[in-house]
Amino acid sequence: HKLNFKYIIKMTENMKKIVNVATPAVCAVALILSVAAFTKTNAATASAPAPVVASAPAGQPVDLTYAADKALPSVVYIKSVQNSKVQTVEYSDPFEDFFSDPFGGFFGRGQGNNGQKRQRQVQTPQRAAAGSGVIISADGYIVTNNHVVDGADELTVTLNEGQKEYSARIIGADKTTDLALIKIDAKNLPAIVIANSDDVRVGEWVLAVGNPLGLNNTVTAGIVSAKARSMGSGVSSMIQTDAAINQGNSGGALVNTRGELIGINAMLASPTGSNIGYGFAIPTTIVQKAIDDFKKYGTYQRAMIGIQGSSVKDYVDAQKDQDKEVEDFGTMEGIYVAKVVEDGAAADAGIKDGDVITHVDGQKVKQFGELQGIIAQKRPGDKITVKYLRNKKEKTATLTLKNEQ
């Protein structure tokens, strides 16, 4: 028993030696594997011109400093001033009719105004507002929102770098798209690189750059929450993001991780007027077309397809909510044509109420905002090829887009 006990002790000591020797070896192997992985990662990203989301290891935070450094110099502060004016306004005095003389002035009182409105002149105060803009060319063209410059008597642009101030003039503006192009007399400005917003993916990291709430040169981060959002009858096919957008961000830049412009920040959805995670930007596919139109025509050239409708899914859901019988369209993806506008492009091409548009110029359309986004890039007179279903049978038509009526 004594021998066995000593033997066990000796075996235990030998095992400790083995563990002590093996542990550094394991660490060395792990270190070699880590260095190899690190070297491989660096080799994969060294050739890239800028850090991108894909280059970040899984589960690691994305470095957005490169994007901020690239975008910030291209975003400007815009001050809009409306001078004091004399305006004629209509008003009514309810007491004048109440105390008027029913005997037609026999007792010296007036006969009232019979409910008619009167006019008077008032002096309006000077008004000032602020927003953001994005330099798109080295010679001074800047894109912003229409509502930032609308009604302005004076426009002042302040650059991020050097805080230089310039007077600006409006080249073109459009209320429906909420875009405007202004110009300052300057050279060698840091113009932003414009990317194709069609390449943007939901879940992609983005930065919103602007001058919110008087805090100049502010950057906020988030992701693309959705694409092709329709915002009523105005701006269509917008990029939705949870990057904080507040008052003053209007006209600023929404950029990708390479600092490239993918949208112009335009609005937020909030019951309080402050950001709660729902900001919207006009995609660069629409912005580029607006810029070209403003430079060439001074106005936005709006093409119309001539239909009213919604996605098939939304239409079917609405029918079910009303306990109505739902027609089998042969698909749940596409645009249900609720009404064809008389003498419009769709009517001329033979499209009818109840048809389902599935493709435009080879692009699949599922949401009405996607259709609006495609049409917003076109001009009156442009032709598009449309695939649609009628009684579950696929048809093709060529439409010549018309001007807004």
Coordinates of C-alpha atoms in Angstrom, one line a residue:
H1 CA 0.0 0.0 0.0
K2 CA 2.9 2.4 0.8
L3 CA 4.5 1.7 -2.6
N4 CA 1.2 2.3 -4.4
F5 CA 0.7 5.6 -2.6
K6 CA 4.2 6.8 -3.5
Y7 CA 3.6 5.7 -7.1
I8 CA 0.4 7.7 -7.2
I9 CA 2.2 10.8 -5.9
K10 CA 4.9 10.4 -8.5
M11 CA 2.4 10.0 -11.3
T12 CA 0.6 13.2 -10.2
E13 CA 3.9 15.1 -10.2
N14 CA 4.7 13.8 -13.7
M15 CA 1.2 14.9 -14.9
K16 CA 1.8 18.4 -13.6
K17 CA 5.0 18.6 -15.6
I18 CA 3.2 17.5 -18.7
V19 CA 0.5 20.1 -18.2
N20 CA 3.0 22.8 -17.5
V21 CA 4.9 21.9 -20.7
A22 CA 1.8 21.5 -22.9
T23 CA 0.1 24.7 -21.9
P24 CA 2.7 27.1 -23.5
A25 CA 2.6 24.9 -26.5
V26 CA -1.2 25.2 -26.8
C27 CA -0.9 28.9 -26.3
A28 CA 1.8 29.1 -29.0
V29 CA -0.5 27.2 -31.4
A30 CA -3.4 29.5 -30.6
L31 CA -1.2 32.5 -31.0
I32 CA 0.0 31.3 -34.4
L33 CA -3.6 30.7 -35.5
S34 CA -4.6 34.1 -34.3
V35 CA -1.7 35.8 -36.1
A36 CA -2.5 33.9 -39.2
A37 CA -6.2 34.9 -39.1
F38 CA -5.2 38.5 -38.4
T39 CA -2.7 38.5 -41.3
K40 CA -5.4 37.0 -43.6
T41 CA -7.9 39.6 -42.6
N42 CA -5.4 42.4 -43.1
A43 CA -4.4 41.0 -46.5
A44 CA -8.1 40.9 -47.5
T45 CA -8.7 44.5 -46.6
A46 CA -5.4 46.1 -47.5
S47 CA -6.3 46.4 -51.2
A48 CA -9.7 48.0 -50.5
P49 CA -9.7 51.8 -50.9
A50 CA -11.8 52.3 -47.8
P51 CA -13.2 50.3 -44.9
V52 CA -16.4 48.6 -45.7
V53 CA -18.9 46.7 -43.7
A54 CA -17.9 43.4 -45.3
S55 CA -14.3 43.8 -44.1
A56 CA -15.3 43.8 -40.4
P57 CA -15.1 40.5 -38.6
A58 CA -18.4 39.0 -37.7
G59 CA -19.8 40.3 -34.5
Q60 CA -17.3 43.3 -34.4
P61 CA -18.5 47.0 -34.5
V62 CA -18.1 48.8 -37.8
D63 CA -15.6 51.7 -38.0
L64 CA -17.4 54.7 -39.4
T65 CA -14.6 57.2 -38.9
Y66 CA -13.6 57.0 -42.6
A67 CA -17.1 57.7 -43.8
A68 CA -17.4 60.7 -41.4
D69 CA -14.0 62.1 -42.5
K70 CA -15.0 61.9 -46.2
A71 CA -18.5 63.3 -45.8
L72 CA -18.2 66.1 -43.3
P73 CA -16.3 68.6 -45.5
S74 CA -19.0 68.3 -48.2
V75 CA -22.0 69.1 -46.0
V76 CA -22.8 72.8 -45.5
Y77 CA -24.9 75.0 -43.3
I78 CA -27.7 77.0 -45.0
K79 CA -29.4 80.0 -43.5
S80 CA -32.6 81.2 -45.2
V81 CA -34.0 84.6 -44.5
Q82 CA -37.4 86.0 -45.5
N83 CA -37.5 89.7 -45.3
S84 CA -40.2 91.7 -43.6
K85 CA -43.1 92.3 -46.0
V86 CA -46.4 94.2 -46.1
Q87 CA -49.2 91.7 -46.9
T88 CA -52.9 92.1 -47.5
V89 CA -55.0 89.8 -45.3
E90 CA -58.7 89.1 -45.1
Y91 CA -60.5 89.2 -41.8
S92 CA -64.1 89.3 -40.4
D93 CA -65.4 91.0 -37.3
P94 CA -68.2 89.0 -35.7
F95 CA -69.1 91.8 -33.4
E96 CA -69.8 94.2 -36.3
D97 CA -72.7 92.1 -37.5
F98 CA -73.9 91.4 -33.9
F99 CA -74.2 95.1 -32.9
S100 CA -75.3 96.4 -36.3
D101 CA -78.6 98.3 -36.6
P102 CA -81.4 96.1 -38.0
F103 CA -83.2 99.3 -39.1
G104 CA -80.6 100.1 -41.7
G105 CA -78.8 102.8 -39.9
F106 CA -81.9 104.7 -39.0
F107 CA -80.6 105.2 -35.4
G108 CA -77.1 106.1 -36.5
R109 CA -75.5 102.6 -36.5
G110 CA -74.0 100.8 -39.4
Q111 CA -75.7 98.1 -41.3
G112 CA -72.9 95.5 -40.6
N113 CA -70.9 93.8 -43.2
N114 CA -73.4 91.0 -44.0
G115 CA -70.7 88.3 -43.2
Q116 CA -68.4 89.5 -45.8
K117 CA -64.6 89.6 -45.1
R118 CA -62.7 92.8 -44.9
Q119 CA -59.1 93.4 -45.9
R120 CA -56.2 95.1 -44.2
Q121 CA -52.5 95.4 -44.5
V122 CA -50.1 93.9 -42.0
Q123 CA -46.3 94.0 -41.6
T124 CA -44.8 90.5 -41.4
P125 CA -41.7 90.1 -39.3
Q126 CA -38.4 89.0 -40.7
R127 CA -38.1 85.2 -40.6
A128 CA -34.9 83.1 -40.5
A129 CA -34.6 79.3 -40.8
A130 CA -31.6 76.9 -41.1
G131 CA -30.9 73.6 -42.8
S132 CA -28.2 71.7 -44.5
G133 CA -26.9 71.1 -48.0
V134 CA -24.4 68.9 -49.9
I135 CA -21.7 70.0 -52.2
I136 CA -22.0 68.0 -55.4
S137 CA -19.5 69.8 -57.6
A138 CA -16.2 71.6 -57.0
D139 CA -17.5 74.8 -58.7
G140 CA -20.3 75.4 -56.2
Y141 CA -23.4 73.4 -56.9
I142 CA -25.2 72.4 -53.8
V143 CA -28.3 70.1 -53.4
T144 CA -30.7 70.6 -50.5
N145 CA -34.4 70.3 -49.7
N146 CA -37.0 72.6 -51.3
H147 CA -38.5 73.4 -47.9
V148 CA -35.1 74.7 -46.8
V149 CA -34.9 77.4 -49.4
D150 CA -38.6 77.9 -50.3
G151 CA -39.6 81.6 -50.1
A152 CA -36.1 82.8 -49.2
D153 CA -35.1 86.4 -50.0
E154 CA -31.5 85.7 -48.9
L155 CA -29.5 82.5 -48.8
T156 CA -26.2 82.2 -47.0
V157 CA -24.0 79.0 -47.2
T158 CA -21.3 78.3 -44.6
L159 CA -18.7 75.8 -45.4
N160 CA -17.6 73.2 -42.8
E161 CA -13.9 73.8 -43.5
G162 CA -12.8 77.3 -42.6
Q163 CA -16.3 78.5 -41.9
K164 CA -16.3 80.6 -45.0
E165 CA -19.7 82.2 -45.9
Y166 CA -21.1 82.7 -49.4
S167 CA -24.3 84.1 -50.8
A168 CA -26.3 81.6 -52.8
R169 CA -28.9 81.7 -55.6
I170 CA -31.5 79.1 -56.5
I171 CA -31.0 77.3 -59.8
G172 CA -34.1 75.1 -59.5
A173 CA -36.5 73.7 -57.0
D174 CA -39.4 71.3 -56.8
K175 CA -42.0 71.0 -54.1
T176 CA -43.2 67.5 -54.9
T177 CA -39.8 65.9 -54.7
D178 CA -38.7 68.4 -52.0
L179 CA -35.4 69.0 -53.8
A180 CA -33.6 72.2 -54.7
L181 CA -30.3 73.1 -56.4
I182 CA -28.4 76.2 -55.3
K183 CA -25.1 77.7 -56.5
I184 CA -22.4 79.7 -54.8
D185 CA -19.5 81.4 -56.5
A186 CA -16.5 79.3 -55.4
K187 CA -13.9 76.9 -56.7
N188 CA -12.1 73.8 -55.6
L189 CA -14.8 72.8 -53.1
P190 CA -14.9 69.3 -51.6
A191 CA -17.6 67.7 -53.6
I192 CA -19.1 64.5 -52.3
V193 CA -18.9 61.2 -54.2
I194 CA -22.4 60.1 -55.3
A195 CA -23.3 56.4 -55.2
N196 CA -26.2 54.5 -56.8
S197 CA -28.9 54.2 -54.2
D198 CA -30.3 51.2 -56.0
D199 CA -27.3 49.3 -54.6
V200 CA -28.2 50.1 -51.0
R201 CA -29.3 47.1 -48.9
V202 CA -31.6 47.0 -45.9
G203 CA -29.5 46.5 -42.8
E204 CA -26.5 48.4 -44.3
W205 CA -24.8 50.9 -41.9
V206 CA -25.2 54.6 -42.8
L207 CA -24.4 58.0 -41.4
A208 CA -26.7 61.1 -41.4
V209 CA -24.6 64.3 -41.6
G210 CA -26.0 67.7 -41.1
N211 CA -26.7 70.6 -38.7
P212 CA -29.6 69.5 -36.5
L213 CA -31.0 71.8 -33.8
G214 CA -28.2 74.3 -34.2
L215 CA -25.5 71.7 -33.6
N216 CA -23.3 72.2 -36.7
N217 CA -21.3 69.4 -38.3
T218 CA -23.2 66.6 -36.5
V219 CA -22.9 62.9 -37.5
T220 CA -25.3 60.2 -36.4
A221 CA -25.2 56.5 -37.2
G222 CA -27.8 53.8 -37.9
I223 CA -28.9 51.3 -40.6
V224 CA -31.1 51.3 -43.6
S225 CA -34.4 50.2 -42.1
A226 CA -36.4 50.0 -45.4
K227 CA -36.4 51.1 -49.0
A228 CA -39.0 52.4 -51.4
R229 CA -41.2 54.0 -48.7
S230 CA -44.1 56.0 -50.1
M231 CA -44.8 59.2 -48.1
G232 CA -48.2 60.3 -49.3
S233 CA -48.7 62.1 -52.6
G234 CA -45.4 64.0 -52.3
V235 CA -41.9 62.5 -52.1
S236 CA -41.9 58.8 -53.1
S237 CA -39.6 55.8 -52.9
M238 CA -37.6 57.0 -49.9
I239 CA -34.9 55.4 -47.9
Q240 CA -35.9 54.8 -44.3
T241 CA -33.2 54.9 -41.6
D242 CA -32.9 54.9 -37.8
A243 CA -29.9 57.2 -37.9
A244 CA -31.1 60.3 -35.9
I245 CA -32.6 63.0 -38.1
N246 CA -33.9 66.2 -36.5
Q247 CA -34.8 69.7 -37.5
G248 CA -31.8 71.2 -39.3
N249 CA -30.8 67.9 -40.8
S250 CA -33.0 68.7 -43.8
G251 CA -30.9 68.8 -47.0
G252 CA -28.0 67.0 -45.3
A253 CA -26.3 63.8 -46.5
L254 CA -27.1 60.2 -45.9
V255 CA -23.9 58.3 -46.7
N256 CA -22.7 54.7 -46.8
T257 CA -19.6 53.4 -44.9
R258 CA -17.4 54.7 -47.7
G259 CA -18.7 58.2 -47.2
E260 CA -20.5 58.2 -50.5
L261 CA -23.9 60.0 -50.9
I262 CA -26.9 57.6 -51.1
G263 CA -29.6 60.1 -50.1
I264 CA -30.7 63.6 -49.1
N265 CA -32.2 63.7 -45.6
A266 CA -35.7 65.1 -45.9
M267 CA -38.0 64.3 -43.1
L268 CA -38.8 62.4 -39.9
A269 CA -41.9 60.6 -38.7
S270 CA -42.6 61.6 -35.1
P271 CA -45.6 62.7 -33.1
T272 CA -43.3 65.0 -31.1
G273 CA -41.3 66.6 -33.9
S274 CA -38.1 65.0 -32.6
N275 CA -36.4 61.8 -33.7
I276 CA -37.8 58.5 -32.5
G277 CA -36.0 56.3 -35.0
Y278 CA -37.9 57.0 -38.3
G279 CA -36.0 59.3 -40.7
F280 CA -36.3 59.4 -44.4
A281 CA -34.0 60.4 -47.2
I282 CA -34.5 61.0 -51.0
P283 CA -32.5 58.4 -52.9
T284 CA -29.7 59.5 -55.2
T285 CA -31.4 58.0 -58.2
I286 CA -34.1 60.7 -57.9
V287 CA -31.6 63.3 -56.7
Q288 CA -29.4 62.9 -59.8
K289 CA -32.3 63.2 -62.2
A290 CA -33.5 66.4 -60.4
I291 CA -30.0 67.9 -60.5
D292 CA -29.8 67.3 -64.3
D293 CA -33.3 68.8 -64.8
F294 CA -32.6 71.9 -62.7
K295 CA -29.4 72.6 -64.6
K296 CA -31.0 72.0 -68.0
Y297 CA -34.6 73.2 -67.6
G298 CA -34.7 75.1 -64.3
T299 CA -37.7 72.9 -63.2
Y300 CA -38.2 69.2 -62.5
Q301 CA -39.5 67.2 -65.5
R302 CA -42.1 64.9 -64.1
A303 CA -43.2 61.9 -66.1
M304 CA -46.5 60.2 -65.4
I305 CA -47.5 56.6 -66.0
G306 CA -51.2 57.4 -65.5
I307 CA -52.5 54.8 -63.0
Q308 CA -53.7 54.7 -59.4
G309 CA -53.2 51.6 -57.3
S310 CA -51.4 49.8 -54.6
S311 CA -49.4 46.6 -54.0
V312 CA -51.4 43.4 -54.6
K313 CA -50.9 42.4 -51.0
D314 CA -52.3 45.7 -49.7
Y315 CA -55.3 45.5 -52.0
V316 CA -56.1 41.9 -51.0
D317 CA -55.7 42.7 -47.3
A318 CA -58.1 45.6 -47.7
Q319 CA -60.6 43.4 -49.5
K320 CA -60.5 40.8 -46.7
D321 CA -60.9 43.5 -44.0
Q322 CA -64.1 44.5 -45.8
D323 CA -65.3 40.9 -46.0
K324 CA -65.3 41.1 -49.8
E325 CA -64.5 38.3 -52.2
V326 CA -60.8 38.3 -53.2
E327 CA -60.0 37.7 -56.8
D328 CA -57.2 35.2 -57.7
F329 CA -54.6 37.3 -59.6
G330 CA -52.2 34.5 -60.0
T331 CA -49.6 36.3 -57.9
M332 CA -49.3 38.2 -54.6
E333 CA -46.4 40.3 -55.9
G334 CA -47.0 43.3 -58.1
I335 CA -49.0 46.5 -58.4
Y336 CA -52.7 46.3 -58.6
V337 CA -54.2 48.8 -61.0
A338 CA -57.2 50.3 -59.3
K339 CA -57.8 53.0 -61.9
V340 CA -56.4 53.9 -65.3
V341 CA -56.2 57.7 -65.8
E342 CA -58.0 58.7 -69.0
D343 CA -55.7 59.7 -71.9
G344 CA -52.7 58.7 -69.8
A345 CA -49.7 56.6 -70.8
A346 CA -51.1 53.4 -69.4
A347 CA -54.5 53.9 -71.1
D348 CA -52.8 54.5 -74.4
A349 CA -50.9 51.3 -74.0
G350 CA -54.1 49.3 -73.3
I351 CA -53.6 48.7 -69.6
K352 CA -57.0 48.3 -67.8
D353 CA -58.4 48.5 -64.3
G354 CA -57.7 45.2 -62.4
D355 CA -54.4 44.4 -64.2
V356 CA -51.4 43.6 -62.1
I357 CA -48.0 45.2 -63.1
T358 CA -45.1 42.9 -62.2
H359 CA -42.1 44.3 -64.1
V360 CA -41.0 47.7 -65.4
D361 CA -37.9 47.7 -67.7
G362 CA -37.0 44.3 -66.4
Q363 CA -37.1 45.3 -62.8
K364 CA -39.5 43.5 -60.5
V365 CA -41.9 45.8 -58.7
K366 CA -43.7 44.6 -55.5
Q367 CA -44.5 47.9 -53.8
F368 CA -46.0 51.0 -55.2
G369 CA -43.0 53.0 -53.9
E370 CA -40.8 50.9 -56.2
L371 CA -42.8 51.8 -59.2
Q372 CA -42.8 55.5 -58.2
G373 CA -39.0 55.3 -57.8
I374 CA -38.5 54.0 -61.3
I375 CA -40.9 56.6 -62.9
A376 CA -39.3 59.4 -60.9
Q377 CA -36.1 58.8 -62.8
K378 CA -37.8 59.2 -66.2
R379 CA -38.9 62.3 -68.2
P380 CA -41.9 62.9 -70.3
G381 CA -41.5 61.2 -73.7
D382 CA -39.4 58.4 -72.3
K383 CA -40.5 54.9 -73.1
I384 CA -40.8 52.0 -70.6
T385 CA -41.6 48.3 -71.1
V386 CA -44.2 46.9 -68.7
K387 CA -45.1 43.3 -68.0
Y388 CA -48.5 42.8 -66.4
L389 CA -51.0 40.1 -65.7
R390 CA -54.6 40.0 -66.9
N391 CA -56.7 37.0 -65.9
K392 CA -53.4 35.4 -64.8
K393 CA -52.0 35.7 -68.3
E394 CA -48.8 37.7 -68.8
K395 CA -48.8 40.5 -71.3
T396 CA -46.2 43.1 -72.3
A397 CA -46.7 46.7 -73.3
T398 CA -44.6 49.7 -74.2
L399 CA -45.6 53.0 -72.6
T400 CA -44.7 56.5 -73.6
L401 CA -44.7 58.5 -70.4
K402 CA -46.6 61.8 -70.5
N403 CA -46.1 65.1 -68.7
E404 CA -47.9 65.9 -65.5
Q405 CA -51.4 67.2 -66.3

